[in-house]
Amino acid sequence: MAQTTGFTIWLTGMSGTGKSTMAAYIAARLRQVDRNVEILDENELGEALWAGLGDTKEDRMTVVRRLGYVAGLLTRNNVAVLVPCVSPYKAGREDNRRTIGRYIEVYVDCPTEKLIERDTTGRYKKALGGEIPNFIGITEPYEPPASAEVVLHSDQETVEEGAGKIFQSLLDLGYVTSEELKIITGKKMKAQPPTKTQVVVAKPGKAAPAPAAAKSAKAAAKSDAGKGAKARPAARAARVAKPAAKKSAAPKRKAR
């Protein structure tokens, strides 16, 4: 039976964190090594896949489920699929993980006040003013992943730095080869074995969660999971920036 070479990279995070920018960057580099690539961007597929749906939790779950179904079909037919999608609820993302199988979750994080500052659409300010109801991260909750394979901080990391973490995870899971990554990145990358804390034995009747690609990413995801679990009211929508963000050097280029 022919080996499956497809996989899905699911990029989740609040609106404006840079998911689509990262997806386009990764896709272009995978095409350099002749990979079949498709981007399923929720902002571009609305009319085709969920015209008429609203902003309720059930409607958003339907959007994620439909994107996951298409991603699964493409994955099993040897396509590298990138899905930039807010997908705010853990349950929907985990359903897709189980259904697709060859799956990497990338959490693209950014402090809310930074998203408001660099928002060119004005949607965050309108949401804060009550003009847009059910806005994720302002009046509706975003549920951060607890065990994403990769965690990116787009207010601190450049696109290139974030992509490097994703490529490392792809290599660790055996979805790409070191030879491919040498062409893509220009350097030899080695797969990193999982740490003891990353080796999880499944309980009877339950699937084992996928290991994180790096210990630091898993720790960051757990830290972030404690934030934003509830809807942020307009008066306190902006989160306090992480101390590390203040100390870090000015980034070369931020994802938008």
mmCIF file of C-alpha atoms in Angstrom:
data_model
loop_
_atom_site.group_PDB
_atom_site.id
_atom_site.type_symbol
_atom_site.label_atom_id
_atom_site.label_comp_id
_atom_site.label_asym_id
_atom_site.label_seq_id
_atom_site.Cartn_x
_atom_site.Cartn_y
_atom_site.Cartn_z
ATOM 1 C CA MET A 1 0.000 0.000 0.000
ATOM 2 C CA ALA A 2 1.420 3.410 -0.967
ATOM 3 C CA GLN A 3 2.619 5.581 1.902
ATOM 4 C CA THR A 4 0.539 8.671 2.669
ATOM 5 C CA THR A 5 2.582 11.861 2.395
ATOM 6 C CA GLY A 6 -0.220 14.332 3.084
ATOM 7 C CA PHE A 7 -0.795 16.168 6.333
ATOM 8 C CA THR A 8 -2.803 19.076 7.727
ATOM 9 C CA ILE A 9 -1.365 22.112 9.500
ATOM 10 C CA TRP A 10 -4.218 23.739 11.396
ATOM 11 C CA LEU A 11 -3.433 27.342 12.366
ATOM 12 C CA THR A 12 -5.731 28.581 15.105
ATOM 13 C CA GLY A 13 -5.803 31.923 16.880
ATOM 14 C CA MET A 14 -7.808 35.111 17.171
ATOM 15 C CA SER A 15 -8.515 37.328 14.183
ATOM 16 C CA GLY A 16 -5.464 39.255 12.988
ATOM 17 C CA THR A 17 -2.744 37.156 14.617
ATOM 18 C CA GLY A 18 -1.069 36.309 11.303
ATOM 19 C CA LYS A 19 -2.451 32.866 10.506
ATOM 20 C CA SER A 20 -2.994 33.509 6.785
ATOM 21 C CA THR A 21 0.429 35.143 6.423
ATOM 22 C CA MET A 22 2.096 32.120 7.998
ATOM 23 C CA ALA A 23 0.072 29.675 5.885
ATOM 24 C CA ALA A 24 1.112 31.429 2.669
ATOM 25 C CA TYR A 25 4.768 31.420 3.741
ATOM 26 C CA ILE A 26 4.783 27.705 4.599
ATOM 27 C CA ALA A 27 2.905 26.791 1.413
ATOM 28 C CA ALA A 28 5.393 28.601 -0.821
ATOM 29 C CA ARG A 29 8.326 26.768 0.756
ATOM 30 C CA LEU A 30 6.689 23.350 0.571
ATOM 31 C CA ARG A 31 6.105 23.925 -3.128
ATOM 32 C CA GLN A 32 9.858 24.410 -3.508
ATOM 33 C CA VAL A 33 10.256 20.683 -2.828
ATOM 34 C CA ASP A 34 7.400 19.722 -5.180
ATOM 35 C CA ARG A 35 4.812 19.082 -2.487
ATOM 36 C CA ASN A 36 1.170 19.302 -3.483
ATOM 37 C CA VAL A 37 -0.198 22.109 -1.315
ATOM 38 C CA GLU A 38 -3.635 23.599 -0.685
ATOM 39 C CA ILE A 39 -4.607 26.482 1.593
ATOM 40 C CA LEU A 40 -8.131 26.343 3.030
ATOM 41 C CA ASP A 41 -8.575 29.888 4.341
ATOM 42 C CA GLU A 42 -11.861 30.416 6.146
ATOM 43 C CA ASN A 43 -11.989 34.016 4.925
ATOM 44 C CA GLU A 44 -11.830 32.940 1.282
ATOM 45 C CA LEU A 45 -14.133 29.921 1.333
ATOM 46 C CA GLY A 46 -17.184 31.397 3.042
ATOM 47 C CA GLU A 47 -19.463 31.588 0.038
ATOM 48 C CA ALA A 48 -18.573 28.071 -1.103
ATOM 49 C CA LEU A 49 -18.763 26.198 2.194
ATOM 50 C CA TRP A 50 -20.965 28.036 4.672
ATOM 51 C CA ALA A 51 -23.045 30.713 3.000
ATOM 52 C CA GLY A 52 -25.996 31.556 5.211
ATOM 53 C CA LEU A 53 -24.406 30.492 8.500
ATOM 54 C CA GLY A 54 -24.184 32.995 11.327
ATOM 55 C CA ASP A 55 -21.923 33.632 14.312
ATOM 56 C CA THR A 56 -23.426 31.281 16.867
ATOM 57 C CA LYS A 57 -21.270 28.627 18.496
ATOM 58 C CA GLU A 58 -23.070 25.918 16.538
ATOM 59 C CA ASP A 59 -22.475 27.739 13.259
ATOM 60 C CA ARG A 60 -18.787 28.185 14.022
ATOM 61 C CA MET A 61 -18.498 24.497 14.892
ATOM 62 C CA THR A 62 -20.073 23.704 11.526
ATOM 63 C CA VAL A 63 -17.490 25.857 9.742
ATOM 64 C CA VAL A 64 -14.632 24.040 11.488
ATOM 65 C CA ARG A 65 -16.179 20.631 10.812
ATOM 66 C CA ARG A 66 -16.593 21.343 7.090
ATOM 67 C CA LEU A 67 -13.057 22.666 6.768
ATOM 68 C CA GLY A 68 -11.815 19.599 8.611
ATOM 69 C CA TYR A 69 -13.719 17.270 6.283
ATOM 70 C CA VAL A 70 -12.171 18.831 3.174
ATOM 71 C CA ALA A 71 -8.729 18.890 4.807
ATOM 72 C CA GLY A 72 -9.048 15.186 5.628
ATOM 73 C CA LEU A 73 -9.938 14.286 2.040
ATOM 74 C CA LEU A 74 -6.948 16.195 0.715
ATOM 75 C CA THR A 75 -4.583 14.821 3.364
ATOM 76 C CA ARG A 76 -5.320 11.191 2.548
ATOM 77 C CA ASN A 77 -4.680 12.018 -1.113
ATOM 78 C CA ASN A 78 -1.126 13.159 -0.397
ATOM 79 C CA VAL A 79 -1.737 16.900 -0.184
ATOM 80 C CA ALA A 80 -0.106 19.199 2.367
ATOM 81 C CA VAL A 81 -3.055 21.221 3.671
ATOM 82 C CA LEU A 82 -2.829 24.514 5.560
ATOM 83 C CA VAL A 83 -5.941 25.763 7.337
ATOM 84 C CA PRO A 84 -5.791 29.293 8.783
ATOM 85 C CA CYS A 85 -8.989 29.448 10.815
ATOM 86 C CA VAL A 86 -9.925 31.161 14.095
ATOM 87 C CA SER A 87 -11.644 27.899 15.188
ATOM 88 C CA PRO A 88 -12.183 29.159 18.740
ATOM 89 C CA TYR A 89 -13.456 25.977 20.364
ATOM 90 C CA LYS A 90 -11.264 23.098 21.520
ATOM 91 C CA ALA A 91 -13.901 20.467 20.817
ATOM 92 C CA GLY A 92 -14.039 21.246 17.094
ATOM 93 C CA ARG A 93 -10.268 21.248 16.716
ATOM 94 C CA GLU A 94 -9.895 17.969 18.592
ATOM 95 C CA ASP A 95 -12.599 16.344 16.464
ATOM 96 C CA ASN A 96 -10.593 17.257 13.376
ATOM 97 C CA ARG A 97 -7.405 15.921 14.934
ATOM 98 C CA ARG A 98 -9.025 12.533 15.450
ATOM 99 C CA THR A 99 -10.627 12.511 12.003
ATOM 100 C CA ILE A 100 -7.623 13.673 9.964
ATOM 101 C CA GLY A 101 -4.906 11.785 11.821
ATOM 102 C CA ARG A 102 -1.815 13.349 10.222
ATOM 103 C CA TYR A 103 -2.416 16.677 11.890
ATOM 104 C CA ILE A 104 -0.390 19.481 13.447
ATOM 105 C CA GLU A 105 -2.046 22.172 15.515
ATOM 106 C CA VAL A 106 -0.321 25.569 15.448
ATOM 107 C CA TYR A 107 -1.519 28.131 17.984
ATOM 108 C CA VAL A 108 -0.773 31.647 16.710
ATOM 109 C CA ASP A 109 -0.985 33.843 19.793
ATOM 110 C CA CYS A 110 -0.832 37.620 20.194
ATOM 111 C CA PRO A 111 -1.932 39.933 23.048
ATOM 112 C CA THR A 112 -5.346 41.445 22.396
ATOM 113 C CA GLU A 113 -4.124 45.029 22.808
ATOM 114 C CA LYS A 114 -1.580 44.407 20.044
ATOM 115 C CA LEU A 115 -4.301 43.078 17.769
ATOM 116 C CA ILE A 116 -6.341 46.208 18.425
ATOM 117 C CA GLU A 117 -3.339 48.447 17.696
ATOM 118 C CA ARG A 118 -2.505 46.895 14.348
ATOM 119 C CA ASP A 119 -6.077 46.195 13.201
ATOM 120 C CA THR A 120 -6.518 47.962 9.857
ATOM 121 C CA THR A 121 -10.121 46.794 9.428
ATOM 122 C CA GLY A 122 -11.450 48.488 12.556
ATOM 123 C CA ARG A 123 -13.355 45.356 13.537
ATOM 124 C CA TYR A 124 -11.858 45.134 17.022
ATOM 125 C CA LYS A 125 -12.788 48.737 17.837
ATOM 126 C CA LYS A 126 -16.283 48.165 16.505
ATOM 127 C CA ALA A 127 -16.592 45.043 18.641
ATOM 128 C CA LEU A 128 -15.400 46.944 21.706
ATOM 129 C CA GLY A 129 -18.033 49.576 20.950
ATOM 130 C CA GLY A 130 -20.766 46.983 20.722
ATOM 131 C CA GLU A 131 -21.218 47.340 16.960
ATOM 132 C CA ILE A 132 -20.200 43.739 16.200
ATOM 133 C CA PRO A 133 -21.855 41.139 18.444
ATOM 134 C CA ASN A 134 -20.386 37.707 19.134
ATOM 135 C CA PHE A 135 -16.842 38.795 18.286
ATOM 136 C CA ILE A 136 -14.277 36.165 19.268
ATOM 137 C CA GLY A 137 -11.934 37.409 21.979
ATOM 138 C CA ILE A 138 -14.061 40.418 22.898
ATOM 139 C CA THR A 139 -17.611 39.313 23.663
ATOM 140 C CA GLU A 140 -17.228 35.617 22.833
ATOM 141 C CA PRO A 141 -14.533 33.313 24.235
ATOM 142 C CA TYR A 142 -11.497 31.963 22.447
ATOM 143 C CA GLU A 143 -10.346 28.654 23.913
ATOM 144 C CA PRO A 144 -6.544 28.371 23.568
ATOM 145 C CA PRO A 145 -5.113 24.911 22.836
ATOM 146 C CA ALA A 146 -3.659 23.090 25.825
ATOM 147 C CA SER A 147 -1.313 20.843 23.835
ATOM 148 C CA ALA A 148 -0.643 22.354 20.425
ATOM 149 C CA GLU A 149 2.367 20.938 18.586
ATOM 150 C CA VAL A 150 3.591 24.489 17.913
ATOM 151 C CA VAL A 151 2.939 27.771 19.719
ATOM 152 C CA LEU A 152 3.835 31.012 17.944
ATOM 153 C CA HIS A 153 3.863 34.522 19.419
ATOM 154 C CA SER A 154 3.392 36.729 16.397
ATOM 155 C CA ASP A 155 4.029 39.922 18.374
ATOM 156 C CA GLN A 156 7.557 38.718 19.214
ATOM 157 C CA GLU A 157 8.587 36.314 16.446
ATOM 158 C CA THR A 158 9.184 36.982 12.774
ATOM 159 C CA VAL A 159 7.433 34.926 10.124
ATOM 160 C CA GLU A 160 10.719 33.144 9.406
ATOM 161 C CA GLU A 161 11.239 32.254 13.076
ATOM 162 C CA GLY A 162 7.702 30.934 13.423
ATOM 163 C CA ALA A 163 7.998 28.928 10.220
ATOM 164 C CA GLY A 164 11.191 27.349 11.540
ATOM 165 C CA LYS A 165 9.279 25.980 14.529
ATOM 166 C CA ILE A 166 6.596 24.544 12.246
ATOM 167 C CA PHE A 167 9.171 22.916 9.963
ATOM 168 C CA GLN A 168 10.879 21.375 13.000
ATOM 169 C CA SER A 169 7.563 19.876 14.118
ATOM 170 C CA LEU A 170 6.926 18.482 10.636
ATOM 171 C CA LEU A 171 10.350 16.848 10.724
ATOM 172 C CA ASP A 172 9.879 15.476 14.246
ATOM 173 C CA LEU A 173 6.625 13.806 13.205
ATOM 174 C CA GLY A 174 8.099 12.407 10.000
ATOM 175 C CA TYR A 175 5.862 14.433 7.677
ATOM 176 C CA VAL A 176 8.831 15.943 5.831
ATOM 177 C CA THR A 177 12.431 14.788 5.416
ATOM 178 C CA SER A 178 15.647 16.479 6.471
ATOM 179 C CA GLU A 179 16.632 16.609 2.792
ATOM 180 C CA GLU A 180 13.483 18.581 1.976
ATOM 181 C CA LEU A 181 14.090 20.988 4.815
ATOM 182 C CA LYS A 182 17.687 21.523 3.743
ATOM 183 C CA ILE A 183 16.352 22.782 0.416
ATOM 184 C CA ILE A 184 13.705 24.902 2.123
ATOM 185 C CA THR A 185 15.773 26.407 4.933
ATOM 186 C CA GLY A 186 19.288 26.085 3.575
ATOM 187 C CA LYS A 187 20.483 24.195 6.638
ATOM 188 C CA LYS A 188 20.500 20.634 7.932
ATOM 189 C CA MET A 189 17.794 20.029 10.518
ATOM 190 C CA LYS A 190 17.607 16.992 12.771
ATOM 191 C CA ALA A 191 14.504 15.417 14.249
ATOM 192 C CA GLN A 192 14.193 15.903 18.006
ATOM 193 C CA PRO A 193 13.120 12.856 20.038
ATOM 194 C CA PRO A 194 10.158 13.411 22.387
ATOM 195 C CA THR A 195 10.933 14.097 26.037
ATOM 196 C CA LYS A 196 9.654 11.823 28.793
ATOM 197 C CA THR A 197 6.812 14.230 29.504
ATOM 198 C CA GLN A 198 5.753 14.091 25.885
ATOM 199 C CA VAL A 199 5.347 10.313 25.733
ATOM 200 C CA VAL A 200 1.715 9.739 26.699
ATOM 201 C CA VAL A 201 0.172 6.291 26.910
ATOM 202 C CA ALA A 202 -3.442 6.121 25.802
ATOM 203 C CA LYS A 203 -6.017 4.905 28.295
ATOM 204 C CA PRO A 204 -8.142 1.971 27.203
ATOM 205 C CA GLY A 205 -10.767 3.134 24.744
ATOM 206 C CA LYS A 206 -9.202 6.561 24.316
ATOM 207 C CA ALA A 207 -6.807 7.871 21.714
ATOM 208 C CA ALA A 208 -3.491 9.196 22.962
ATOM 209 C CA PRO A 209 -3.047 12.936 22.389
ATOM 210 C CA ALA A 210 -0.375 13.864 19.869
ATOM 211 C CA PRO A 211 2.974 14.801 21.471
ATOM 212 C CA ALA A 212 4.151 18.385 21.258
ATOM 213 C CA ALA A 213 6.990 19.015 18.846
ATOM 214 C CA ALA A 214 9.068 20.784 21.463
ATOM 215 C CA LYS A 215 8.964 20.967 25.274
ATOM 216 C CA SER A 216 9.008 24.745 25.241
ATOM 217 C CA ALA A 217 6.029 24.874 22.892
ATOM 218 C CA LYS A 218 4.035 22.586 25.169
ATOM 219 C CA ALA A 219 4.870 24.662 28.224
ATOM 220 C CA ALA A 220 3.890 27.848 26.418
ATOM 221 C CA ALA A 221 0.610 26.330 25.309
ATOM 222 C CA LYS A 222 -0.241 25.328 28.894
ATOM 223 C CA SER A 223 0.592 28.808 30.084
ATOM 224 C CA ASP A 224 -1.594 30.370 27.429
ATOM 225 C CA ALA A 225 -4.423 27.936 28.143
ATOM 226 C CA GLY A 226 -5.064 29.688 31.439
ATOM 227 C CA LYS A 227 -5.752 32.958 29.671
ATOM 228 C CA GLY A 228 -8.833 33.955 27.767
ATOM 229 C CA ALA A 229 -10.866 30.915 28.777
ATOM 230 C CA LYS A 230 -13.841 33.220 29.262
ATOM 231 C CA ALA A 231 -15.228 35.958 27.055
ATOM 232 C CA ARG A 232 -13.452 39.253 27.528
ATOM 233 C CA PRO A 233 -15.929 42.075 28.217
ATOM 234 C CA ALA A 234 -15.323 45.300 26.301
ATOM 235 C CA ALA A 235 -14.012 47.152 29.354
ATOM 236 C CA ARG A 236 -11.143 44.714 29.812
ATOM 237 C CA ALA A 237 -10.713 43.236 26.381
ATOM 238 C CA ALA A 238 -7.043 44.134 26.105
ATOM 239 C CA ARG A 239 -4.783 41.656 27.862
ATOM 240 C CA VAL A 240 -1.659 42.718 29.684
ATOM 241 C CA ALA A 241 1.324 42.160 27.426
ATOM 242 C CA LYS A 242 3.725 39.437 28.524
ATOM 243 C CA PRO A 243 6.861 40.742 30.303
ATOM 244 C CA ALA A 244 8.980 38.815 27.797
ATOM 245 C CA ALA A 245 7.521 40.858 24.989
ATOM 246 C CA LYS A 246 8.836 44.068 26.543
ATOM 247 C CA LYS A 247 12.329 42.694 26.968
ATOM 248 C CA SER A 248 12.628 41.171 23.526
ATOM 249 C CA ALA A 249 14.516 42.922 20.778
ATOM 250 C CA ALA A 250 12.567 44.656 18.024
ATOM 251 C CA PRO A 251 11.422 41.965 15.575
ATOM 252 C CA LYS A 252 12.681 42.056 12.004
ATOM 253 C CA ARG A 253 9.222 41.514 10.547
ATOM 254 C CA LYS A 254 5.918 40.657 12.110
ATOM 255 C CA ALA A 255 3.205 38.412 10.739
ATOM 256 C CA ARG A 256 0.035 40.285 9.902
#
